Amino acid sequence: MAFQLTPLPYPADALDPAISAETLSFHHGKHHQAYLDKMNAAIEGTDHANKPLRDIIAAARGSNQGLFNNSAQTWNHGFYWHSMAPSATAPSDDLKAKIDDAFGSLDNLKQQLKDRGAGHFASGWVWLAEKGGKLSIEETHDADTLADSDFNPLLVLDVWEHAYYLDHQNKRPSYLDAVVENKLNLGFASENLARGTVWNYA
Ligand code: MN
């Protein structure tokens, strides 16, 4: 069965001015849709057709670059929409304690997310992730993902230019500052931490 484009969990203008409705409409309706369509075309009639998305990503990694790119980008974007909220949400007590342990404070985590995102060369993703009870910031390049890794990804920031260029032009730090300070969905990160298993695309 073909995968469906997951709806945005908020109206397209809900992240404005950090991310405009125009950017979000293109990013979700064109970019995410295109990755999904190419993945669906690649798996149709194959052994992959009825697998969960993360199994497709894992199977394609290292063996089928086109399918890997499109399946990983499908998962990454579904996860990214939930990593933001119209108003920033608070971490659970458990997540807050782990943030303090790993980064010293929530403000330090935010600064490090912004610094790592700004410093990431070219296209990719910046993650807050958990492994063995410890939090860390991870970076992946291009389509690469933590979906099939031994990390539990808690939230992600898209640092491809298409995520911010219409609103912030080349100023990636301006996009990261607006999202990290005002739109970060630490409630979603808390749910992922509490579940203890990797988020499922659906
Ligand atoms: Mn993107």
GROMACS .gro file of C-alpha atoms and ligand atoms in nm:
model
  203
    1MET     CA    1   0.000   0.000   0.000
    2ALA     CA    2   0.132   0.339  -0.091
    3PHE     CA    3   0.235   0.577   0.185
    4GLN     CA    4   0.029   0.892   0.234
    5LEU     CA    5   0.151   1.247   0.292
    6THR     CA    6   0.104   1.311   0.662
    7PRO     CA    7  -0.096   1.629   0.719
    8LEU     CA    8   0.068   1.925   0.890
    9PRO     CA    9  -0.025   1.913   1.260
   10TYR     CA   10  -0.121   2.286   1.246
   11PRO     CA   11  -0.246   2.535   0.985
   12ALA     CA   12   0.013   2.643   0.726
   13ASP     CA   13   0.033   2.995   0.873
   14ALA     CA   14   0.072   2.877   1.234
   15LEU     CA   15   0.451   2.913   1.243
   16ASP     CA   16   0.459   3.262   1.095
   17PRO     CA   17   0.677   3.471   1.115
   18ALA     CA   18   0.947   3.212   1.193
   19ILE     CA   19   0.827   3.015   0.890
   20SER     CA   20   0.571   3.171   0.657
   21ALA     CA   21   0.265   2.997   0.516
   22GLU     CA   22   0.427   3.022   0.172
   23THR     CA   23   0.738   2.837   0.284
   24LEU     CA   24   0.541   2.575   0.473
   25SER     CA   25   0.304   2.517   0.182
   26PHE     CA   26   0.591   2.462  -0.061
   27HIS     CA   27   0.796   2.260   0.186
   28HIS     CA   28   0.510   2.026   0.277
   29GLY     CA   29   0.303   2.026  -0.041
   30LYS     CA   30   0.589   2.021  -0.293
   31HIS     CA   31   0.913   1.901  -0.132
   32HIS     CA   32   0.775   1.645   0.114
   33GLN     CA   33   0.515   1.532  -0.142
   34ALA     CA   34   0.785   1.481  -0.408
   35TYR     CA   35   1.002   1.265  -0.180
   36LEU     CA   36   0.695   1.060  -0.089
   37ASP     CA   37   0.582   1.019  -0.452
   38LYS     CA   38   0.928   0.908  -0.566
   39MET     CA   39   0.949   0.658  -0.279
   40ASN     CA   40   0.604   0.520  -0.356
   41ALA     CA   41   0.698   0.481  -0.724
   42ALA     CA   42   1.020   0.300  -0.626
   43ILE     CA   43   0.856   0.049  -0.390
   44GLU     CA   44   0.544  -0.027  -0.595
   45GLY     CA   45   0.533  -0.396  -0.683
   46THR     CA   46   0.852  -0.475  -0.487
   47ASP     CA   47   0.920  -0.658  -0.161
   48HIS     CA   48   0.931  -0.317   0.010
   49ALA     CA   49   0.570  -0.230  -0.072
   50ASN     CA   50   0.419  -0.350   0.256
   51LYS     CA   51   0.706  -0.273   0.492
   52PRO     CA   52   0.702  -0.005   0.762
   53LEU     CA   53   0.885   0.308   0.647
   54ARG     CA   54   1.179   0.263   0.884
   55ASP     CA   55   1.237  -0.090   0.751
   56ILE     CA   56   1.250   0.048   0.397
   57ILE     CA   57   1.504   0.311   0.504
   58ALA     CA   58   1.720   0.049   0.675
   59ALA     CA   59   1.702  -0.189   0.378
   60ALA     CA   60   1.788   0.084   0.127
   61ARG     CA   61   2.077   0.228   0.331
   62GLY     CA   62   2.402   0.150   0.155
   63SER     CA   63   2.238  -0.049  -0.124
   64ASN     CA   64   1.986   0.174  -0.305
   65GLN     CA   65   2.078   0.542  -0.275
   66GLY     CA   66   1.773   0.675  -0.457
   67LEU     CA   67   1.526   0.484  -0.243
   68PHE     CA   68   1.726   0.566   0.070
   69ASN     CA   69   1.718   0.939  -0.005
   70ASN     CA   70   1.346   0.951  -0.075
   71SER     CA   71   1.237   0.723   0.210
   72ALA     CA   72   1.462   0.897   0.463
   73GLN     CA   73   1.344   1.240   0.348
   74THR     CA   74   0.982   1.125   0.378
   75TRP     CA   75   1.038   1.019   0.740
   76ASN     CA   76   1.257   1.321   0.828
   77HIS     CA   77   0.996   1.569   0.708
   78GLY     CA   78   0.709   1.394   0.887
   79PHE     CA   79   0.915   1.410   1.206
   80TYR     CA   80   1.018   1.772   1.146
   81TRP     CA   81   0.659   1.901   1.125
   82HIS     CA   82   0.596   1.766   1.474
   83SER     CA   83   0.923   1.906   1.608
   84MET     CA   84   0.770   2.255   1.587
   85ALA     CA   85   0.452   2.400   1.734
   86PRO     CA   86   0.260   2.729   1.693
   87SER     CA   87   0.381   2.820   2.043
   88ALA     CA   88   0.685   2.661   2.205
   89THR     CA   89   0.592   2.374   2.436
   90ALA     CA   90   0.755   2.278   2.765
   91PRO     CA   91   0.965   1.969   2.836
   92SER     CA   92   0.847   1.700   3.075
   93ASP     CA   93   1.022   1.680   3.412
   94ASP     CA   94   1.224   1.382   3.283
   95LEU     CA   95   1.331   1.560   2.964
   96LYS     CA   96   1.417   1.877   3.158
   97ALA     CA   97   1.636   1.676   3.397
   98LYS     CA   98   1.816   1.507   3.107
   99ILE     CA   99   1.863   1.845   2.932
  100ASP     CA  100   2.014   1.990   3.248
  101ASP     CA  101   2.241   1.687   3.282
  102ALA     CA  102   2.367   1.698   2.923
  103PHE     CA  103   2.369   2.072   2.847
  104GLY     CA  104   2.352   2.250   3.182
  105SER     CA  105   2.027   2.429   3.104
  106LEU     CA  106   1.750   2.460   2.848
  107ASP     CA  107   1.900   2.790   2.733
  108ASN     CA  108   2.233   2.616   2.669
  109LEU     CA  109   2.059   2.343   2.468
  110LYS     CA  110   1.887   2.608   2.256
  111GLN     CA  111   2.215   2.789   2.195
  112GLN     CA  112   2.390   2.467   2.097
  113LEU     CA  113   2.108   2.371   1.859
  114LYS     CA  114   2.141   2.711   1.693
  115ASP     CA  115   2.521   2.692   1.678
  116ARG     CA  116   2.529   2.340   1.537
  117GLY     CA  117   2.258   2.425   1.285
  118ALA     CA  118   2.436   2.740   1.173
  119GLY     CA  119   2.767   2.557   1.148
  120HIS     CA  120   2.636   2.256   0.959
  121PHE     CA  121   2.795   2.261   0.612
  122ALA     CA  122   2.541   2.258   0.327
  123SER     CA  123   2.218   2.057   0.350
  124GLY     CA  124   2.117   1.835   0.638
  125TRP     CA  125   1.944   1.789   0.970
  126VAL     CA  126   2.027   1.874   1.331
  127TRP     CA  127   1.879   1.646   1.594
  128LEU     CA  128   1.820   1.627   1.966
  129ALA     CA  129   1.862   1.256   2.034
  130GLU     CA  130   1.880   1.010   2.320
  131LYS     CA  131   2.088   0.696   2.360
  132GLY     CA  132   2.142   0.500   2.681
  133GLY     CA  133   1.957   0.766   2.880
  134LYS     CA  134   2.192   1.045   2.763
  135LEU     CA  135   2.094   1.333   2.535
  136SER     CA  136   2.312   1.468   2.256
  137ILE     CA  137   2.292   1.687   1.949
  138GLU     CA  138   2.358   1.495   1.629
  139GLU     CA  139   2.396   1.611   1.268
  140THR     CA  140   2.318   1.418   0.951
  141HIS     CA  141   2.402   1.528   0.597
  142ASP     CA  142   2.166   1.556   0.302
  143ALA     CA  143   1.889   1.293   0.344
  144ASP     CA  144   2.063   1.096   0.617
  145THR     CA  145   1.849   1.019   0.917
  146LEU     CA  146   1.850   0.882   1.271
  147ALA     CA  147   1.526   0.690   1.200
  148ASP     CA  148   1.709   0.357   1.162
  149SER     CA  149   1.998   0.433   1.398
  150ASP     CA  150   2.055   0.326   1.757
  151PHE     CA  151   1.960   0.677   1.871
  152ASN     CA  152   1.605   0.764   1.972
  153PRO     CA  153   1.551   1.095   1.788
  154LEU     CA  154   1.357   1.343   2.002
  155LEU     CA  155   1.325   1.635   1.758
  156VAL     CA  156   1.489   1.764   1.441
  157LEU     CA  157   1.559   2.089   1.258
  158ASP     CA  158   1.575   2.098   0.877
  159VAL     CA  159   1.874   2.308   0.767
  160TRP     CA  160   1.826   2.264   0.392
  161GLU     CA  161   1.790   2.605   0.226
  162HIS     CA  162   1.437   2.523   0.113
  163ALA     CA  163   1.333   2.531   0.481
  164TYR     CA  164   1.405   2.902   0.520
  165TYR     CA  165   1.516   3.076   0.200
  166LEU     CA  166   1.188   3.250   0.115
  167ASP     CA  167   1.165   3.397   0.466
  168HIS     CA  168   1.525   3.445   0.574
  169GLN     CA  169   1.716   3.426   0.240
  170ASN     CA  170   2.071   3.310   0.313
  171LYS     CA  171   2.050   3.390   0.686
  172ARG     CA  172   2.020   3.041   0.833
  173PRO     CA  173   2.096   3.170   1.186
  174SER     CA  174   1.790   3.398   1.163
  175TYR     CA  175   1.565   3.098   1.080
  176LEU     CA  176   1.719   2.887   1.356
  177ASP     CA  177   1.684   3.164   1.613
  178ALA     CA  178   1.317   3.218   1.528
  179VAL     CA  179   1.231   2.848   1.541
  180VAL     CA  180   1.441   2.746   1.840
  181GLU     CA  181   1.331   3.039   2.055
  182ASN     CA  182   0.961   3.043   1.962
  183LYS     CA  183   0.844   2.721   1.796
  184LEU     CA  184   1.032   2.431   1.951
  185ASN     CA  185   0.800   2.143   2.041
  186LEU     CA  186   0.968   2.005   2.352
  187GLY     CA  187   0.637   1.838   2.438
  188PHE     CA  188   0.683   1.619   2.129
  189ALA     CA  189   1.043   1.550   2.234
  190SER     CA  190   0.911   1.450   2.578
  191GLU     CA  191   0.665   1.204   2.421
  192ASN     CA  192   0.944   1.047   2.217
  193LEU     CA  193   1.166   1.019   2.524
  194ALA     CA  194   0.887   0.865   2.736
  195ARG     CA  195   0.795   0.611   2.466
  196GLY     CA  196   1.158   0.502   2.440
  197THR     CA  197   1.119   0.376   2.085
  198VAL     CA  198   1.161   0.559   1.756
  199TRP     CA  199   0.864   0.762   1.629
  200ASN     CA  200   0.658   0.594   1.359
  201TYR     CA  201   0.569   0.778   1.040
  202ALA     CA  202   0.192   0.774   1.002
  203MN      MN  203   1.312   1.995   0.385
   0.00000   0.00000   0.00000
